[in-house]
CSV table of C-alpha atoms in Angstrom, one decimal:
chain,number,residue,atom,x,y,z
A,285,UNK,CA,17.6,20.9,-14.5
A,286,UNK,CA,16.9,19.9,-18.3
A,287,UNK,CA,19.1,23.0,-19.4
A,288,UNK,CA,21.7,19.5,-19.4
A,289,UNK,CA,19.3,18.0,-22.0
A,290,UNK,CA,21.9,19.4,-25.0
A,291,UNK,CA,22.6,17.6,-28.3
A,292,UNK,CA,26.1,19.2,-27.7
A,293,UNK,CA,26.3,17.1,-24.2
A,294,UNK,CA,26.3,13.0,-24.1
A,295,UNK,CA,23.1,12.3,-22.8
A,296,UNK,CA,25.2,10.0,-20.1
A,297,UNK,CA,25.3,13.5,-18.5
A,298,UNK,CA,22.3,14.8,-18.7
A,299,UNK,CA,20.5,15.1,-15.4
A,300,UNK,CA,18.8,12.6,-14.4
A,301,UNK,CA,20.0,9.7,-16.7
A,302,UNK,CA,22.5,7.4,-15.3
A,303,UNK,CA,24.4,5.2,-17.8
A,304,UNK,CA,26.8,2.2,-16.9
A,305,UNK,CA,30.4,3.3,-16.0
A,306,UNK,CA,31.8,0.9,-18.6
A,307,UNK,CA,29.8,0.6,-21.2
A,308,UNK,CA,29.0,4.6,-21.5
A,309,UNK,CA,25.6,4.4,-23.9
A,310,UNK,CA,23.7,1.5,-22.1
A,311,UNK,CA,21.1,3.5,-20.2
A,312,UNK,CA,20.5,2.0,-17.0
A,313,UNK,CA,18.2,4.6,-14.6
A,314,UNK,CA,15.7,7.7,-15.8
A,315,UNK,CA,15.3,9.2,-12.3
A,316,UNK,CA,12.8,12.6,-13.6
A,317,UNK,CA,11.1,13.0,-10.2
A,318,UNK,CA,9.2,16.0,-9.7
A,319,UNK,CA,11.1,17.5,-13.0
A,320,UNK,CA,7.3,19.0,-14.1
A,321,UNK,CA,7.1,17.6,-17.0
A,322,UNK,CA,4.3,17.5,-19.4
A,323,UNK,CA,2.5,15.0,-22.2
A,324,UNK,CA,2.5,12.0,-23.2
A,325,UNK,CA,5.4,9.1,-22.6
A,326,UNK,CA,7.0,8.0,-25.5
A,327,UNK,CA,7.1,4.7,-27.0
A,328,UNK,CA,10.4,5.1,-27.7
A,329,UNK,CA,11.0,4.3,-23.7
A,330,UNK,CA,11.0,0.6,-25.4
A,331,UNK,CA,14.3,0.8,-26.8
A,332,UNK,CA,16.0,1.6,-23.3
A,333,UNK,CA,16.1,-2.1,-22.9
A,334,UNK,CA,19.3,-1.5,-20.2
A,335,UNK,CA,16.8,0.1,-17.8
A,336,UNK,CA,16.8,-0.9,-14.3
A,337,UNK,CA,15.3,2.3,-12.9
A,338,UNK,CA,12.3,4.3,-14.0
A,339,UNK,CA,11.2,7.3,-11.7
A,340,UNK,CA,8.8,9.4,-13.7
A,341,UNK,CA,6.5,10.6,-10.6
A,342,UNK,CA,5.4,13.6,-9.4
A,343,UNK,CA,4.9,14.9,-13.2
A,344,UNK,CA,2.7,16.1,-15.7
A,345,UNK,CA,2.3,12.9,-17.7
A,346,UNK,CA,-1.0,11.7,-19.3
A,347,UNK,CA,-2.5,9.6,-21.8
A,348,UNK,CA,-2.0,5.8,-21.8
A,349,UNK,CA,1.4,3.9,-20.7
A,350,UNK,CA,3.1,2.8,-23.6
A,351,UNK,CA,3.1,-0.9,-23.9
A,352,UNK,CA,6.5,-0.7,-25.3
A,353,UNK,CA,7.1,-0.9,-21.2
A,354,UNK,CA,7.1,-5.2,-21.7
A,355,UNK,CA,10.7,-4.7,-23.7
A,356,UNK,CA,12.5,-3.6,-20.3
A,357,UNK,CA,12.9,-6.8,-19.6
A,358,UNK,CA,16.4,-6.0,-16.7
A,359,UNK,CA,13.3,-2.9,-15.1
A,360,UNK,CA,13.3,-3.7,-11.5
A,361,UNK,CA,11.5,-0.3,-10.7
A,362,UNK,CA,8.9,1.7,-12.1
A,363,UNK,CA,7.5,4.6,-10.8
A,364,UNK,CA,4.6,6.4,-12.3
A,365,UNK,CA,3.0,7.6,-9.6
A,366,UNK,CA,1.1,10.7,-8.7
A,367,UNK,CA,0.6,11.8,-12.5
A,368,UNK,CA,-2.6,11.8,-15.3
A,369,UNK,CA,-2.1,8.4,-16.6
A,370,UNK,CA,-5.1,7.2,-18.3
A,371,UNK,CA,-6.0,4.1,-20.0
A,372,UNK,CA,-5.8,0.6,-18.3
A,373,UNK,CA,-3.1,-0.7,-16.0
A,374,UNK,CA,-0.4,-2.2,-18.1
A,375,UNK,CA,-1.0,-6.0,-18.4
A,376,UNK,CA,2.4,-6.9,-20.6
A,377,UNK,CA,4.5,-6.7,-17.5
A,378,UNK,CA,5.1,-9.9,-17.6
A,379,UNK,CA,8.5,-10.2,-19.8
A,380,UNK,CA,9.8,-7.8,-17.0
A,381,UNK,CA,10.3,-10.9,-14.8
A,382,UNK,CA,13.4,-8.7,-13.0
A,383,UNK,CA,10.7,-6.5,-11.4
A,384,UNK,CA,10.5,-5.4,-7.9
A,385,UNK,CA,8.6,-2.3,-7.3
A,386,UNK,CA,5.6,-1.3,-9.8
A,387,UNK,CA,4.3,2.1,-8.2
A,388,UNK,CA,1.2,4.1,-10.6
A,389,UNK,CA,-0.6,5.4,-7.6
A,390,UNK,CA,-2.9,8.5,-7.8
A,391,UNK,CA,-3.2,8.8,-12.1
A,392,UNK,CA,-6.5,7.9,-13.9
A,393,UNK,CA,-6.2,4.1,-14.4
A,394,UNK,CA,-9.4,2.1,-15.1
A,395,UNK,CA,-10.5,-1.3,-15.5
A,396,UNK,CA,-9.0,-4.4,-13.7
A,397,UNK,CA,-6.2,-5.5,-11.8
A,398,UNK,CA,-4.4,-7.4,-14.3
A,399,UNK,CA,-4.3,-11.3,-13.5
A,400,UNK,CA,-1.0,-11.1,-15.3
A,401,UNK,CA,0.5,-9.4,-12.4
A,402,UNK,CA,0.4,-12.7,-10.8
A,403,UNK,CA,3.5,-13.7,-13.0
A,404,UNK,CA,5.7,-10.8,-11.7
A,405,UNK,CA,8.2,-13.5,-9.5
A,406,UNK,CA,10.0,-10.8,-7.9
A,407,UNK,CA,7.7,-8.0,-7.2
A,408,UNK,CA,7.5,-6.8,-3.6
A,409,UNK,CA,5.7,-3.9,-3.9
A,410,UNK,CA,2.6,-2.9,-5.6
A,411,UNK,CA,0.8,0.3,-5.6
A,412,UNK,CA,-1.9,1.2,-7.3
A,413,UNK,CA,-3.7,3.1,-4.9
A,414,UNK,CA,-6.1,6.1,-6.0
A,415,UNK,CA,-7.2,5.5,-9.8
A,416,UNK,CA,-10.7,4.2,-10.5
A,417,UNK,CA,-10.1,0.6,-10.8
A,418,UNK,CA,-12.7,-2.0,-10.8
A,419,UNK,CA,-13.3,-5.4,-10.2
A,420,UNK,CA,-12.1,-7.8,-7.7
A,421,UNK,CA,-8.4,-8.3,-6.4
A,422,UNK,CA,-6.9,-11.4,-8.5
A,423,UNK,CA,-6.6,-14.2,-6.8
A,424,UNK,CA,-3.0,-14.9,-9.2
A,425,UNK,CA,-1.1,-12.6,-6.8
A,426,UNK,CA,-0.8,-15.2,-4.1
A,427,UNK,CA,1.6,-16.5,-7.1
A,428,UNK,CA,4.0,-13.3,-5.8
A,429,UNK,CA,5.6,-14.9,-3.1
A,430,UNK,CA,8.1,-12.2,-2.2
A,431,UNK,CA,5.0,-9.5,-2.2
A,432,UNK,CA,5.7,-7.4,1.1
A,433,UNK,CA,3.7,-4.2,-0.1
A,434,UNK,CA,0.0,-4.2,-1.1
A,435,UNK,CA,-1.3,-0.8,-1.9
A,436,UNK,CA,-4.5,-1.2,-3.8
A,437,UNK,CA,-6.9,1.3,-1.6
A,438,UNK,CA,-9.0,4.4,-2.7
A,439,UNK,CA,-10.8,2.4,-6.3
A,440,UNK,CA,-13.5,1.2,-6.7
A,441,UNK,CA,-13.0,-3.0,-5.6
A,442,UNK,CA,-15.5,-5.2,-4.9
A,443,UNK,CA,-15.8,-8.7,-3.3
A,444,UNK,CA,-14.3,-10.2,-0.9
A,445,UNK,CA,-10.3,-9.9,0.6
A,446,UNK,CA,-8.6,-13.5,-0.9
A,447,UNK,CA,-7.7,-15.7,1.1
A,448,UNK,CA,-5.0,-17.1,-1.1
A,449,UNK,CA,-3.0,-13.3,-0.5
A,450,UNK,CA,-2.0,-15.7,2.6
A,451,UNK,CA,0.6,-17.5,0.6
A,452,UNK,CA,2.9,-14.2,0.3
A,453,UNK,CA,4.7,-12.7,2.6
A,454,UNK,CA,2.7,-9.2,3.4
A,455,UNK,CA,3.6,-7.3,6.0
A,456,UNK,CA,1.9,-4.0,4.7
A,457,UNK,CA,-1.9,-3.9,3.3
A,458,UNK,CA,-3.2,-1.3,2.0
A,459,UNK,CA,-7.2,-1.6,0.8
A,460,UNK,CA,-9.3,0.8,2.3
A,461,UNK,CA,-12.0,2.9,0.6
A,462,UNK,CA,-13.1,0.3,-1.8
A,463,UNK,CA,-16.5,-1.7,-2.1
A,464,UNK,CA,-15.4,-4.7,0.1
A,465,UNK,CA,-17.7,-7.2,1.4
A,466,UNK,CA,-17.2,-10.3,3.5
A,467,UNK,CA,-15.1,-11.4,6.5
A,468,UNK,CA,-11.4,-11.1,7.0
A,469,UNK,CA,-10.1,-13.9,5.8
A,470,UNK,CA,-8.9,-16.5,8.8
A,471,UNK,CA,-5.9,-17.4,6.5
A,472,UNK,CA,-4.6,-13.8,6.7
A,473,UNK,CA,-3.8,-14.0,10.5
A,474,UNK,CA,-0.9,-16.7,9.6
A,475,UNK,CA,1.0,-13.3,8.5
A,476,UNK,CA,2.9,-12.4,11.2
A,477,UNK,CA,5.2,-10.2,9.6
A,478,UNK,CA,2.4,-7.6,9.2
A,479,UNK,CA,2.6,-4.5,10.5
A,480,UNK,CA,0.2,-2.0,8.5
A,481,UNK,CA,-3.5,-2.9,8.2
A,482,UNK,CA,-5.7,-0.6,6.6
A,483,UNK,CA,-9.1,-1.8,5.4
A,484,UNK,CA,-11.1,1.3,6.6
A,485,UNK,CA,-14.4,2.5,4.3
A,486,UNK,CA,-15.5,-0.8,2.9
A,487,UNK,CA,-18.6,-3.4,3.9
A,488,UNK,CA,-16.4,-5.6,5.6
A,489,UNK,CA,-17.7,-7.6,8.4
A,490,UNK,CA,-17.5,-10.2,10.8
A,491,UNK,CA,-15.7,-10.1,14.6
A,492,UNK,CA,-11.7,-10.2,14.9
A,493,UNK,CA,-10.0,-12.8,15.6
A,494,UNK,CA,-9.6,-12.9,19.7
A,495,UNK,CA,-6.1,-13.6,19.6
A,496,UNK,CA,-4.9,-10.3,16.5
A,497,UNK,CA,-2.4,-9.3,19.0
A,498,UNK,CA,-0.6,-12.4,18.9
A,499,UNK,CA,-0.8,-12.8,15.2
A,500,UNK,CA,0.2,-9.8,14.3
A,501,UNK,CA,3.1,-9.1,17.2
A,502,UNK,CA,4.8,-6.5,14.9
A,503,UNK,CA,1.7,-4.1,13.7
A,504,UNK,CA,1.6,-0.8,13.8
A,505,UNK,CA,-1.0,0.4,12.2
A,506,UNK,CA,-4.6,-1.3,12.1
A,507,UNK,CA,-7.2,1.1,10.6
A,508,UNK,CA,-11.1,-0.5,10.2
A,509,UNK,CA,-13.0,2.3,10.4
A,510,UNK,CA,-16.3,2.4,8.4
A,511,UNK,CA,-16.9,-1.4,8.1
A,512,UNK,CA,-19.9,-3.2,9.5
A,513,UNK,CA,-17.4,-5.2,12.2
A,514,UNK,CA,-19.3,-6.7,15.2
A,515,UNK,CA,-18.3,-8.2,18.9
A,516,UNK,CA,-15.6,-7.2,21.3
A,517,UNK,CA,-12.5,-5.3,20.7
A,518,UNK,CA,-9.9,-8.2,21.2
A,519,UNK,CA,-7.6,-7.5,24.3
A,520,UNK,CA,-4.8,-8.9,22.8
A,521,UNK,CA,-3.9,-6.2,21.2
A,522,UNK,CA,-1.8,-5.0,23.9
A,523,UNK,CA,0.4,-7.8,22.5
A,524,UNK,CA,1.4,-5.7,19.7
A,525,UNK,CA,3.6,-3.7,21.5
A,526,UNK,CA,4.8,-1.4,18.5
A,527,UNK,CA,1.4,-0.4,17.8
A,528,UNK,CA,1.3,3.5,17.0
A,529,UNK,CA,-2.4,3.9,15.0
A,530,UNK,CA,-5.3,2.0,16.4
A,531,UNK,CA,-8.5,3.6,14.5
A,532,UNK,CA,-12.1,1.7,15.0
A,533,UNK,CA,-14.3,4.4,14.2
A,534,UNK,CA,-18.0,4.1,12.7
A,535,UNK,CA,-17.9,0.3,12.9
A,536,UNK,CA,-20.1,-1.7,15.5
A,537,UNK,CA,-17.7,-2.7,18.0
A,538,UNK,CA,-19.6,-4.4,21.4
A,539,UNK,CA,-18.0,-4.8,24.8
A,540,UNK,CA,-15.8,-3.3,26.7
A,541,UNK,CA,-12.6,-1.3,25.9
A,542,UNK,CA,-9.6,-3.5,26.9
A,543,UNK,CA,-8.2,-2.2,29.9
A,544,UNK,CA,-4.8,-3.2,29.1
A,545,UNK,CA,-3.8,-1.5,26.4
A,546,UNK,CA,-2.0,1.1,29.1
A,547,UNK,CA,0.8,-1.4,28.0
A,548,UNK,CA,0.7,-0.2,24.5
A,549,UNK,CA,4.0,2.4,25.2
A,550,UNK,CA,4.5,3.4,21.4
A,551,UNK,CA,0.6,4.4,21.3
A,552,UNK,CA,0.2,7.6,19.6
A,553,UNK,CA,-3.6,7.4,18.6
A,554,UNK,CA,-6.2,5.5,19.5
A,555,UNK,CA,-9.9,6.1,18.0
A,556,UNK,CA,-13.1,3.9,18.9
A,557,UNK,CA,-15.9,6.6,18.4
A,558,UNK,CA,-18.9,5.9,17.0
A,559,UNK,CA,-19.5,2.2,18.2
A,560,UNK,CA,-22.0,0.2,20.8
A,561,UNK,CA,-18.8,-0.1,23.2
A,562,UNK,CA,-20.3,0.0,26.7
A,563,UNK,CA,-21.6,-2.9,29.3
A,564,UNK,CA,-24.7,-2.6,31.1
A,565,UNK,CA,-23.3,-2.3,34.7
A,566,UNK,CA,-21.6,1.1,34.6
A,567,UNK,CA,-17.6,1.4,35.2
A,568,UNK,CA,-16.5,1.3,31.8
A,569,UNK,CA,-14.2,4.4,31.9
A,570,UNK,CA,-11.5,2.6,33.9
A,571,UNK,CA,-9.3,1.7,30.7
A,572,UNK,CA,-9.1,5.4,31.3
A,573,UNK,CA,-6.5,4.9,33.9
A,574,UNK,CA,-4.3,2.8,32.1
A,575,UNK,CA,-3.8,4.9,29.3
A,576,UNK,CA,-1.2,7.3,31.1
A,577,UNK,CA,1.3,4.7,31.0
A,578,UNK,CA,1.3,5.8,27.1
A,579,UNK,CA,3.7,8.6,27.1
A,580,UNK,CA,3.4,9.5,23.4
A,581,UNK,CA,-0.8,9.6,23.0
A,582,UNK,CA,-1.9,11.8,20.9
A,583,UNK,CA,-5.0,11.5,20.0
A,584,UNK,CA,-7.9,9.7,21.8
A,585,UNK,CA,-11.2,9.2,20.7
A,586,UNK,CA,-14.2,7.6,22.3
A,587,UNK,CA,-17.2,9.6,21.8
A,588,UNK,CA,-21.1,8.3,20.6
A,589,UNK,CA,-20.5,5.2,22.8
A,590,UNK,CA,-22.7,3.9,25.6
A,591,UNK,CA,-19.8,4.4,28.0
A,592,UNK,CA,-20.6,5.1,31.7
A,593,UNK,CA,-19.1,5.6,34.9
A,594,UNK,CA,-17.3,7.8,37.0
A,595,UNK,CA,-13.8,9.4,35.6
């Protein structure tokens, strides 16, 4: 596809570069996904200053991201994602105030989450998931009020989940596989937009709140496997009625297992192995029963309980 990349060619028409219709050498989108490309980025990206669109992922890139990035001050997107970035994450974002998505997921980023990401006013998505970040999460990005997106999992992040991330407007989470600690913030249940929770492989710990069904009526995916959880599973989960992924594995869940989630129709996996569920009187398989209301189960998984009782 770069064949197009001639001197002998306007580089309007080379693949991948899309230029205003009117104004023919104002660069406005570099969309190079999975082109396999190879080295370094150029500083010279700086001088696209007309860039709304960056899509570099799926490549070959290393080395560190240019800082030049801060004079793309109309970028709205950038995707860097699933390369060999190295160096920190850029902190000089901030003169890109027209940004939306920032996506450098799976490179080789270290150090901290900028606090400077805080002053992003537009951003609603950002991923930087899989590097080897450090640190805790910055309180600043309860600044991004129109955050939906969170994908920060699979680092290396300590302390505790902020309780300030409230104040946006999250409806996906993303922060499992870190170094975690502390409760779930009660704040967090006032987001009833959510619909993705994964916080799976930390230290987290604490109960649920009784009543996560009703906070959450639009989730569809809650994944807390490998925390240190305690108490019941809540039964008001079966209020979530578009819940497709419920995985509780390796935690140390009490109680019963609800026996209403037969009412969970979209239900395509459910996984509560390795817990204390189980009571001490003996008909704990019933939930059992209700389960073959959900048409699309997939996957079931109970095992290294204390469950007893007949089938």
């Amino acid at each position: 596809m770069l064949s197009s990349w001639k001197e002998t060619l306007h580089f309007c028409r080379w693949w991948g570069v899309y230029c205003r219709r009117r104004h023919v050498n104002q660069v406005i989108g570099l969309n190079l996904f999975s082109y396999g490309l190879v080295g370094s980025l150029s500083h010279h990206i700086g001088n696209l200053t007309f860039l709304r669109t960056t899509v570099l992922q799926n490549n070959s890139f290393y080395g560190k991201v240019p800082s030049e990035i801060d004079h793309l001050f109309r970028l709205r997107v950038l995707f860097l994602s699933n390369n060999s970035f190295q160096g920190t994450v850029p902190t000089n974002l901030t003169h890109c105030s027209e940004l939306r998505e920032l996506n450098v997921v799976d490179n080789k980023l270290e150090g901290k989450i900028p606090e400077e990401h805080g002053a992003l006013p537009k951003l609603r998505a950002l991923g930087l998931a899989n590097n080897n970040l450090t640190g805790r999460i910055p309180a600043s990005l309860r600044n991004l009020s129109s955050l939906t997106l969170l994908s920060i999992g699979d680092n290396n992040l300590e302390g505790s989940i902020p309780e300030e991330l409230s104040r946006t407007t999250i409806e996906r989470i993303q922060l499992g596989i870190n170094r975690l600690t502390g409760t779930i913030p009660s704040s967090l249940y006032n987001l009833s937009n959510m619909r993705d929770i994964e916080l799976g492989a930390n230290q987290l710990e604490g109960s649920l709140s009784l009543d996560i069904g009703v906070a959450f009526p639009h989730l569809s995916q809650l994944v807390l496997a490998e925390n240190r959880f305690t108490g019941p599973v809540p039964s008001s989960l079966f209020n979530a009625s578009m819940l497709e992924g419920t995985f509780l594995p390796k935690t140390s869940f009490t109680g019963l297992v609800p026996p209403n989630l037969g009412r969970l129709r979209n239900l395509q996996a459910i996984n509560m192995a390795l817990n204390q569920l189980g009571s001490v009187g003996g008909n704990d398989l019933s939930f059992i029963n209700s389960l073959v209301n959900c048409t699309q189960l997939q996957i079931m998984a109970f095992s290294h309980n204390f469950l007893k009782g007949p089938l």
